[in-house]
Each structure stands twice: as C-alpha cells, then as structure tokens.
Amino acid sequence: MSRRQITGFSNPTVKFMRSLREKKHRKREGKFLAEGLRLLTDARETGHVPELLALATGRDSHPLIDALEQAVEAAGGEVLEMEPALLAKVTGKDNPQAVAGVFAEFGTSLTALDRSSADIWLVAQALRDPGNLGTMLRTGDAIGAGGLILIDDCADPFSVEAVRASMGAVFTQRLARASWDEFEGWLRGGDGQLVAASLREAVPYRGAPYTAPCFVMVGNESQGLPESYEAACDLRVTMPMRGRADSLNAAVAAAVLGYEVLASLDG
Amino acid sequence: MSRRQITGFSNPTVKFMRSLREKKHRKREGKFLAEGLRLLTDARETGHVPELLALATGRDSHPLIDALEQAVEAAGGEVLEMEPALLAKVTGKDNPQAVAGVFAEFGTSLTALDRSSADIWLVAQALRDPGNLGTMLRTGDAIGAGGLILIDDCADPFSVEAVRASMGAVFTQRLARASWDEFEGWLRGGDGQLVAASLREAVPYRGAPYTAPCFVMVGNESQGLPESYEAACDLRVTMPMRGRADSLNAAVAAAVLGYEVLASLDG
C-alpha cells in the first residue's frame, strides 16, 4: 500500500490535523479528529471511514489496523505514517494511540431527527464540559437512546475530549444542535415527553410516569436549567440528595435518570 | 484584619501554593489546594478551615468571605491577598475564583473507617481520572454514602481536579486508601456486601439482593476490574447495554448502581 511518510512537525498535514484540536478550525473545515484503534474500528463498523488516517511508525501490526487502511483506501482517503511523538503532538495526548483519523463532521440539524426511531433521547442545555458531553453520548449508547440534542451554547461534541469520552458513541448516536425556541417548536410538533430533574413541583424519579419518546434534559454545570425551561417540561422529577449538595454532575444525572426511564419503559 | 499582600509570582508563598498542584509536593507537604467560595464555605461549615487563605484583590465583598477570614484567623491561620491574575496562576484555572485555601490532608487509613456509620460505601479500583474520583465523591454525598475507598493505584483525591469535581464532598465523605489485600482483609473482618458490575455470572442490577453495609466497587477506566476481584464480590450485577459499548464511564456506573442500592435499601 502507498503510505506517505510524514516526518516534520512543520509539515502542512500535521499542522492541519493539529489545528482540528481547535473549535474554530473544526468549524471552518467541517472536520474533526478521533484517535485510538478501538474508536476508529467502532467508526468503521458503523460506516464512518476517516478521510485521512495517520498511523504511528513502529506500531505492532494488527488486523484491525489493516482493515482500517483498506477501508480508507477503498473510500479514496489517504493513509499517512508518522513518528509516535509526532502523532502525540497531533492528538495532544501524552500517551499516544497508534492511530488517529480525520472525519467529516455530521449534520446536526434537528429536523433530520426521527423521534420515533428511539424511546429515549438525551438533551443537554448549555453544557460546557466536553467530557460531560462525551460521557452523555456514551450513556446514550448504553441505554439505547436515539441521540443527543444540544440546546443553547454547549461545548463542541466534535472536540477531541468529547470524542474520546464518548468511546465511539459520537459515531452511533444522532447529534442535533438547536436554540431553545427551535427545540421547543420541533418537540411540540409531534409526540414527546420532556423530563428534567428539578427541585420545583417535582415527583420522585422512581416510578414517575415516563412515556416514549422521552426526552431527558440536563442543564448547565453551574447554573442548572433556566426556570422557564423547567416550567416547559412535561414532567419534573427529583432524585434523593442525602448529603449537603443539591445537585449531581450533569452526566451522572443524565445517566441515573436515563436508566430509570429505560427500566420504566421496559417494565 | 491583618492581610499580607502578595505581589510577585516569585513570592515563596505563591510558589508553595502553586507547588501543591503537583502530587509529589502534596505528598511531601501533606497539604492540598481547594478553590472557590462555595467549596471553601462547605469546608468551613463541616469543620475544615484552611491553614492559608488567599483572596483576590478587588473582589466584591461578601459575608461568606468575611466568615472564612474570621474562621481562618480564629484558628491561627493566615490570610493573604493577591492580584486575581496571580491567584489564577496558583489554581491553574483560566477563570479564577476569588478565594483559594490550603488544607491539611486528611488521614486515609482504612482501619479508621466505621463501616456501620453508613449503608453504602463506594470503592474505586485503580481509577486514573481525578475528575472521575471527584465525581464519585460528589455522588457519594448525594446517595448518603459513608465515603470512598481507593484500591490499588488510583488518582490522587487531593488533586485540584478531584477536589473541584467533588464540589465539596472531599470534605464530607470519608476517604481511605488501601491495597486490594488490605481491603479484602478489612472487609471480611466484619459485615459488608461487596458488589460490582460484571459481565460474568451476574444478575440484573434492578431488584438484586443488596444488603447494608453495601460496598459498590468500580474498576479502572480502560481495564475494568481484575477477574479475581470480581470473583471475590458477594454480588455481581449487570446493567443493560443496548448499544455497541459494553461498559459505562466509571463514575456513571458507580452512580447508576449507587442509586439503585439506595432505592433497594430504602424500599
């Protein structure tokens, strides 16, 4: 196979890949980075082949790396080799993986979502931590959610941190971005129960009357959900808070609630 | 009140505080950093007063900051003032909080834990991500756990990232560190059910026969629990995995399982 060897840090392809660690460059190029054999294999197996595949020189041979290379070349993409130290600079990780890929970003239009395709959807409002977004994607995969809807000004789900935390779920969960007004308009144009954890006029989260398709929403890490958004929910639930704190980590709240909804709808 | 003004980045106190961002310095000094008015107020209200309190100059006055200052001075500690930019260097956060404190580390001896003081305990095995550890502390507070037991080589619960993610729970949850052998010996010296999520010979996590005191254990982010540790559990449970992934984020798994145990023991 033809593999271009990349040696210098000033190489334009290295600079391009590295630039994708920044949101403005991802936005301009419409592309993002993912790293690691497991993640890239998940991507391949779900029909997502990188346009550009970077392999570390001196890596152990592996049938899954061979499969990736073949998929990329069959799709007309490019395969590069570079020193592990250079690949580490690209991905910004101390402990570099042997492979990284550049993918085209997916469409994130709300109107392209088919709400009837899943019983549960996760909704994040102004979530600022890309690790939390990635973890929500991973949880969404586990509970059989259809995808993640990002409301207002959220972190970028295509950031290296979010992609890494998603453990591949960024390739399998649907993603949509919308303003609150757009989301509310879309939601009310069809079936859908909007649920959030709340301290106001709420019922216990265990045994609450969840219905599909159920949209489980969590708010910003420090502010929580705006009061008007909570008021717009069809169901407000509380989770026990036995200690001093009055809230959970956002990704944890989404998971505890998401698993409860799953058990309720399955039961 | 007498407040020492600190102006230079080369000031020994600034260097000392900044050094506590590194584990080796925390270990040598037996001290750690916490930042933010809410966190430091939680600490104060639970009897933890910093030895050294750093305030940003030009901050808005606040009765909770006054209360902190008074508590520190009453305890014979020191209050410093420094430019916000300097305080940001100390805590390593772009968006600096107006207060930071230096605390003495707590004892983390397993034998000092009173297992009968709570129905639930969380156990982390070789957890490498300080954010996950902090999130587990935060979840532990929410579910009324007694504390967090760290097995094998875990991230440092006194790191700035873990303390931040704990949202103050590092001050309210008990912490213990032990090897697996020490932990197993201690556990079997009294009552206690050891529970872990597992794919081997496991029962569904909903409705499983949990008993107090229940020790909920999660394993390393990439390897999971060693097989022999799983085998030593009294109860192995599975959570639904409807997608491609076969595991959850460690802090998420602890929370979903922890809330289930709480509901079961309360029910």
XYZ file of C-alpha atoms in Angstrom:
534
model
C 0.000 0.000 0.000
C 1.077 3.560 -0.603
C 1.701 5.328 2.648
C 3.011 8.846 2.676
C 5.682 9.264 5.371
C 5.405 12.434 7.392
C 8.487 13.488 9.291
C 8.416 17.138 10.320
C 6.331 19.000 12.811
C 6.022 21.814 10.269
C 4.509 19.507 7.682
C 1.236 21.030 6.408
C -0.748 17.841 7.039
C 0.470 17.678 10.636
C -0.413 21.338 11.070
C -3.837 20.715 9.570
C -4.558 17.742 11.817
C -3.302 19.577 14.860
C -5.439 22.616 14.008
C -8.533 20.425 14.376
C -7.994 20.440 18.119
C -9.376 23.993 17.997
C -13.049 24.661 17.541
C -12.662 27.493 15.054
C -10.642 25.284 12.721
C -13.068 22.372 13.083
C -15.901 24.724 12.244
C -14.143 26.183 9.218
C -13.065 22.790 7.867
C -16.150 20.821 8.917
C -13.838 18.055 10.114
C -12.785 16.532 13.420
C -10.170 14.228 14.922
C -10.636 10.845 16.549
C -7.906 8.607 17.881
C -7.366 5.073 19.021
C -7.868 1.742 17.318
C -10.999 0.859 19.221
C -12.706 4.160 18.452
C -11.720 4.089 14.789
C -12.857 0.497 14.492
C -16.228 1.388 16.013
C -16.396 4.186 13.464
C -15.557 1.879 10.562
C -18.022 -0.763 11.656
C -20.796 1.826 11.736
C -19.952 3.164 8.293
C -17.707 6.089 9.204
C -14.373 5.980 7.432
C -11.795 8.722 8.027
C -10.728 10.866 5.086
C -7.211 10.830 6.471
C -5.705 8.065 8.597
C -2.444 8.610 10.489
C -0.525 5.578 11.717
C 2.418 5.584 14.108
C 5.607 4.116 12.716
C 6.938 1.145 14.649
C 3.460 0.102 15.789
C 2.642 -3.551 16.214
C 0.823 -4.983 13.233
C -2.850 -5.620 13.859
C -5.626 -6.989 11.647
C -7.923 -4.119 12.727
C -5.357 -1.569 11.561
C -5.124 -3.418 8.250
C -8.920 -3.321 7.985
C -8.899 0.428 8.639
C -6.246 1.051 5.999
C -8.181 -0.942 3.449
C -11.410 0.890 4.219
C -9.730 4.283 3.905
C -8.074 3.434 0.603
C -11.266 1.905 -0.770
C -13.068 5.147 0.047
C -10.394 7.217 -1.709
C -8.899 8.540 1.530
C -5.264 8.928 2.423
C -3.056 6.902 4.790
C -0.034 8.531 6.424
C 2.717 7.301 8.695
C 4.449 9.419 11.286
C 6.653 9.015 14.347
C 4.686 8.320 17.562
C 5.996 11.587 19.041
C 4.562 13.494 16.098
C 1.223 11.692 16.370
C 1.158 12.591 20.064
C 1.546 16.260 19.096
C -1.405 15.910 16.748
C -3.769 14.432 19.310
C -2.374 16.273 22.318
C -2.259 13.142 24.431
C 0.788 12.175 26.459
C 0.180 8.533 25.883
C -0.395 8.428 22.144
C -2.539 5.878 20.443
C -1.134 4.229 17.342
C -3.828 5.588 15.031
C -5.751 8.805 14.504
C -8.217 9.806 11.838
C -9.772 12.913 10.357
C -13.519 12.643 9.791
C -16.081 14.906 8.164
C -18.461 16.341 10.764
C -22.015 15.020 10.609
C -25.076 17.102 10.023
C -26.651 18.321 13.266
C -29.995 19.529 12.060
C -32.869 18.933 14.441
C -35.323 18.434 11.600
C -33.318 15.435 10.371
C -34.009 13.548 13.627
C -36.624 10.808 13.503
C -38.015 10.878 17.033
C -39.877 7.630 16.504
C -36.604 5.772 15.973
C -35.922 5.518 19.738
C -37.814 5.635 23.045
C -35.255 7.831 24.799
C -33.389 10.955 23.729
C -30.902 12.913 25.814
C -30.942 16.707 25.817
C -28.100 18.893 27.121
C -28.628 22.579 27.774
C -25.555 24.858 27.779
C -23.289 22.033 28.911
C -19.776 23.476 28.928
C -17.630 20.450 29.674
C -16.761 18.387 26.578
C -16.056 15.389 28.839
C -19.632 15.564 30.125
C -20.990 15.713 26.554
C -18.911 12.725 25.518
C -19.994 10.810 28.615
C -23.653 11.574 27.783
C -23.137 10.174 24.293
C -21.602 7.029 25.807
C -24.512 6.679 28.238
C -26.976 7.288 25.419
C -25.493 4.360 23.517
C -25.818 2.161 26.616
C -29.471 2.962 27.274
C -30.447 2.675 23.619
C -31.119 6.384 23.215
C -31.539 7.764 19.729
C -29.143 10.626 20.198
C -28.153 13.808 21.971
C -29.743 17.193 21.364
C -27.609 20.204 22.283
C -29.545 23.280 23.328
C -28.111 26.801 23.522
C -24.352 27.267 23.830
C -22.902 23.818 24.518
C -19.346 22.568 24.276
C -18.408 21.122 20.897
C -19.293 17.411 20.586
C -16.577 17.105 17.923
C -13.780 18.250 20.247
C -11.029 15.708 20.900
C -12.097 15.466 24.563
C -15.765 14.844 23.778
C -14.982 12.298 21.070
C -12.608 10.494 23.442
C -15.106 10.452 26.338
C -17.855 9.190 24.012
C -15.856 5.975 23.474
C -17.155 5.786 19.921
C -20.743 6.772 20.628
C -20.219 10.008 18.693
C -20.412 7.748 15.625
C -23.545 5.875 16.663
C -25.710 8.442 18.452
C -27.506 11.101 16.406
C -26.467 14.647 17.219
C -28.520 17.810 16.843
C -27.919 21.416 17.811
C -30.661 23.966 18.301
C -31.723 27.026 20.211
C -34.302 26.508 22.931
C -37.035 28.055 20.772
C -36.182 25.840 17.826
C -36.145 22.773 20.056
C -39.416 23.607 21.760
C -41.108 24.263 18.435
C -39.832 20.996 16.992
C -40.680 18.996 20.142
C -44.263 20.247 20.255
C -44.750 19.439 16.584
C -45.028 15.755 17.492
C -45.121 13.224 20.301
C -42.616 13.648 23.058
C -42.376 13.961 26.829
C -39.817 16.442 28.122
C -38.387 15.415 31.515
C -35.883 17.135 33.781
C -34.604 16.824 37.306
C -35.890 19.758 39.290
C -36.422 20.972 42.826
C -39.712 22.674 41.879
C -43.102 20.909 41.851
C -41.409 17.619 41.145
C -42.285 13.966 41.742
C -39.850 11.240 42.826
C -37.856 9.989 39.844
C -38.525 6.327 40.758
C -41.868 5.248 39.384
C -42.629 8.557 37.676
C -44.964 8.265 34.662
C -42.430 8.282 31.827
C -43.709 7.894 28.263
C -41.919 7.346 24.967
C -40.419 9.123 23.196
C -38.964 10.539 26.395
C -36.566 13.494 26.204
C -34.315 13.575 29.287
C -32.833 17.041 29.743
C -29.979 18.258 31.956
C -28.748 21.814 32.335
C -25.550 23.785 32.604
C -22.948 22.551 35.116
C -23.084 25.599 37.364
C -26.438 27.239 36.638
C -28.668 24.250 36.039
C -31.665 24.722 33.738
C -33.310 28.135 33.359
C -36.570 28.254 35.306
C -38.622 28.796 32.151
C -37.149 25.652 30.594
C -38.047 23.637 33.683
C -41.540 25.084 33.560
C -41.877 23.896 29.952
C -41.185 20.291 30.956
C -43.997 17.737 30.935
C -42.543 16.014 33.976
C -40.227 17.285 36.696
C -38.590 14.693 38.899
C -36.379 14.729 41.986
C -33.567 12.390 42.878
C -32.639 11.780 46.516
C -29.980 14.171 47.799
C -28.929 12.807 51.153
C -25.907 14.987 51.726
C -25.004 18.652 51.575
C -25.101 19.039 47.806
C -28.286 19.804 45.905
C -27.181 18.547 42.525
C -25.280 15.815 40.708
C -22.676 16.054 37.996
C -24.636 16.680 34.776
C -23.541 13.481 33.020
C -24.278 11.482 36.179
C -27.765 13.000 36.474
C -28.494 12.164 32.833
C -27.380 8.561 33.402
C -29.287 7.933 36.633
C -32.429 9.408 35.097
C -31.840 7.744 31.732
C -31.523 4.289 33.302
C -34.686 4.888 35.303
C -36.590 5.847 32.158
C -35.251 2.749 30.400
C -36.411 0.487 33.246
C -39.796 2.210 33.343
C -40.473 1.986 29.607
C -39.288 -1.638 29.506
C -41.192 -2.690 32.615
C -7.719 42.465 59.908
C -4.116 41.893 59.018
C -3.775 40.699 55.486
C -0.400 40.134 53.950
C -0.276 41.476 50.390
C 1.443 39.209 47.901
C 2.549 40.809 44.686
C 5.154 38.771 42.847
C 4.949 35.472 41.061
C 8.291 34.556 42.646
C 6.937 35.052 46.155
C 7.666 31.916 48.223
C 4.056 31.561 49.363
C 2.799 31.726 45.795
C 5.390 29.164 44.796
C 4.369 26.958 47.703
C 0.662 27.131 46.848
C 1.353 26.547 43.198
C 3.544 23.547 44.018
C 0.504 21.850 45.580
C -0.885 21.321 42.101
C 1.680 18.530 41.832
C 1.222 15.240 43.613
C 4.800 14.889 44.848
C 4.594 18.251 46.598
C 1.199 17.477 48.103
C 2.564 14.211 49.368
C 5.678 15.819 50.871
C 3.736 18.657 52.490
C 0.618 16.706 53.411
C -1.454 19.621 52.159
C -3.789 20.339 49.257
C -5.471 23.212 47.475
C -9.161 23.994 47.179
C -10.693 26.978 45.464
C -13.956 28.831 45.197
C -16.206 30.405 47.768
C -18.809 27.679 47.671
C -16.283 24.889 48.186
C -14.459 26.720 50.955
C -17.744 27.544 52.654
C -18.770 23.875 52.527
C -15.397 23.085 54.058
C -15.825 25.655 56.829
C -19.351 24.533 57.636
C -18.124 20.967 58.040
C -15.260 21.949 60.308
C -12.433 22.224 57.781
C -10.653 25.551 57.943
C -7.735 26.288 55.604
C -4.339 26.971 57.116
C -3.766 29.561 54.454
C -6.485 31.567 52.714
C -5.732 33.548 49.557
C -8.161 36.273 48.492
C -8.167 38.124 45.175
C -7.749 41.865 45.445
C -10.602 43.896 44.003
C -13.139 41.162 44.733
C -16.675 42.079 45.715
C -17.218 41.978 49.456
C -19.260 39.022 50.607
C -20.407 37.900 54.051
C -19.233 34.345 53.323
C -15.734 35.605 52.555
C -15.818 37.553 55.828
C -16.869 34.381 57.640
C -14.000 32.472 56.063
C -11.474 35.117 57.051
C -12.708 35.100 60.618
C -12.582 31.320 60.839
C -9.030 31.213 59.481
C -7.811 33.885 61.862
C -9.578 32.291 64.817
C -7.796 29.035 64.012
C -4.435 30.769 63.839
C -4.153 30.544 60.056
C -3.001 33.174 57.634
C -4.962 35.354 55.196
C -3.269 36.701 52.075
C -4.344 38.990 49.289
C -3.089 38.774 45.741
C -3.976 40.015 42.267
C -6.571 37.841 40.505
C -4.010 37.019 37.798
C -1.641 35.689 40.432
C -4.389 33.640 42.084
C -5.221 32.198 38.665
C -1.594 31.061 38.367
C -1.893 29.347 41.725
C -5.015 27.378 40.890
C -4.286 26.921 37.206
C -7.795 27.907 36.197
C -8.442 30.381 33.400
C -11.456 31.763 35.133
C -10.126 32.313 38.636
C -12.270 32.127 41.708
C -11.860 34.911 44.250
C -10.657 32.601 47.022
C -8.382 29.613 47.415
C -7.240 27.763 50.505
C -4.520 25.392 51.606
C -5.763 22.500 53.754
C -4.027 19.728 55.625
C -4.708 16.361 54.003
C -6.949 14.029 55.985
C -5.982 10.644 57.236
C -6.845 7.896 54.777
C -6.424 4.829 56.914
C -8.890 2.050 56.250
C -8.923 0.998 59.872
C -10.256 4.412 60.886
C -13.455 3.832 58.862
C -16.588 2.967 60.811
C -18.485 0.797 58.345
C -21.615 0.902 60.454
C -21.869 4.672 60.027
C -23.440 4.358 56.559
C -25.384 1.826 54.471
C -23.432 2.480 51.275
C -19.721 2.875 50.569
C -18.127 3.484 47.195
C -14.955 1.674 46.186
C -12.716 2.697 43.262
C -10.068 0.343 41.935
C -7.130 1.876 40.016
C -9.243 4.794 38.839
C -6.866 7.075 36.923
C -9.009 10.106 36.197
C -9.155 12.615 39.064
C -12.390 14.007 37.627
C -13.980 10.578 37.966
C -12.788 10.317 41.590
C -14.175 13.747 42.420
C -17.462 12.903 40.711
C -17.687 9.689 42.768
C -17.206 11.709 45.958
C -19.977 14.069 44.822
C -22.277 11.140 44.060
C -21.389 9.530 47.390
C -22.542 12.665 49.182
C -25.822 12.597 47.230
C -26.651 8.959 47.995
C -25.673 9.251 51.646
C -22.593 7.068 51.289
C -20.081 6.997 54.100
C -17.089 7.555 51.902
C -14.839 6.405 49.110
C -12.245 3.646 49.395
C -9.399 3.777 46.888
C -7.887 0.431 45.973
C -4.531 -0.052 44.250
C -3.036 2.789 42.257
C -5.744 5.452 41.996
C -5.515 9.106 41.019
C -4.974 11.470 43.936
C -8.258 12.536 45.571
C -6.493 15.692 46.809
C -5.584 16.894 43.302
C -7.082 20.215 42.264
C -9.193 18.458 39.612
C -10.608 15.873 42.016
C -11.337 18.442 44.713
C -13.068 20.646 42.129
C -15.169 17.798 40.702
C -16.157 16.696 44.216
C -17.977 20.025 44.697
C -17.037 19.970 48.368
C -17.708 16.310 49.018
C -13.990 15.735 49.592
C -14.655 17.448 52.930
C -17.723 15.423 53.861
C -17.038 11.922 52.536
C -14.536 9.700 54.362
C -11.538 8.702 52.272
C -9.409 5.600 52.625
C -6.573 4.163 50.569
C -5.561 0.520 50.613
C -4.143 -2.323 48.587
C -6.601 -4.968 47.472
C -5.291 -7.421 50.078
C -5.619 -4.872 52.866
C -9.125 -4.005 51.742
C -10.253 -7.603 51.420
C -8.857 -8.457 54.849
C -10.552 -5.453 56.435
C -13.857 -6.078 54.613
C -14.053 -9.713 55.678
C -13.343 -8.751 59.285
C -16.902 -7.507 59.633
C -20.261 -7.153 57.887
C -20.247 -5.963 54.341
C -21.504 -6.931 50.902
C -19.105 -6.294 48.026
C -20.924 -5.515 44.764
C -19.622 -4.820 41.290
C -20.959 -4.535 37.784
C -19.762 -7.519 35.827
C -20.429 -9.493 32.679
C -19.677 -12.808 34.425
C -22.286 -14.814 36.375
C -24.179 -11.658 37.149
C -27.811 -10.862 37.980
C -29.762 -7.823 36.731
C -28.874 -4.749 38.799
C -32.561 -3.846 39.269
C -34.010 -5.780 42.158
C -30.748 -7.518 43.085
C -30.483 -8.549 46.772
C -28.420 -5.657 48.128
C -27.669 -5.594 51.861
C -26.134 -2.942 54.097
C -23.369 -2.057 54.514
C -23.061 -2.341 50.740
C -19.690 -1.660 49.104
C -20.178 -0.632 45.467
C -16.975 -1.130 43.508
C -15.933 0.111 40.058
C -12.691 -0.609 38.258
C -10.092 1.084 36.131
C -11.329 3.175 33.185
C -9.769 1.042 30.477
C -9.191 -2.368 32.081
C -12.192 -2.689 34.366
C -11.809 -4.812 37.493
C -9.322 -7.691 37.598
C -11.133 -11.007 37.261
C -10.027 -12.159 40.715
C -11.520 -9.020 42.287
C -14.820 -9.659 40.535
C -14.716 -13.241 41.738
C -14.295 -12.005 45.312
C -17.525 -9.997 45.124
C -20.603 -11.168 47.026
C -22.854 -9.962 44.243
C -22.176 -9.336 40.569
C -24.756 -7.332 38.672
C -25.308 -6.309 35.053
C -26.703 -3.089 33.724
C -28.471 -3.007 30.345
C -26.121 -2.219 27.467
C -28.341 -1.598 24.473
C -25.740 -0.219 22.115
C -22.299 -1.129 20.865
C -20.394 -0.398 24.062
C -20.001 -2.939 26.855
C -19.256 -0.505 29.653
C -20.153 2.859 31.148
C -17.936 5.677 32.330
C -16.684 4.582 35.774
C -18.267 7.478 37.683
C -21.532 6.949 35.809
C -21.545 3.224 36.621
C -20.949 3.975 40.309
C -23.844 6.446 40.309
C -26.385 4.272 38.494
C -25.533 1.361 40.748
C -25.309 3.521 43.876
C -28.776 4.993 43.309
C -30.173 1.517 42.747
C -28.663 0.311 46.030
C -30.083 3.346 47.809
C -33.580 2.677 46.440
C -33.302 -1.008 47.334
C -32.140 -0.464 50.913
C -34.749 2.253 51.459
C -37.590 0.320 49.830
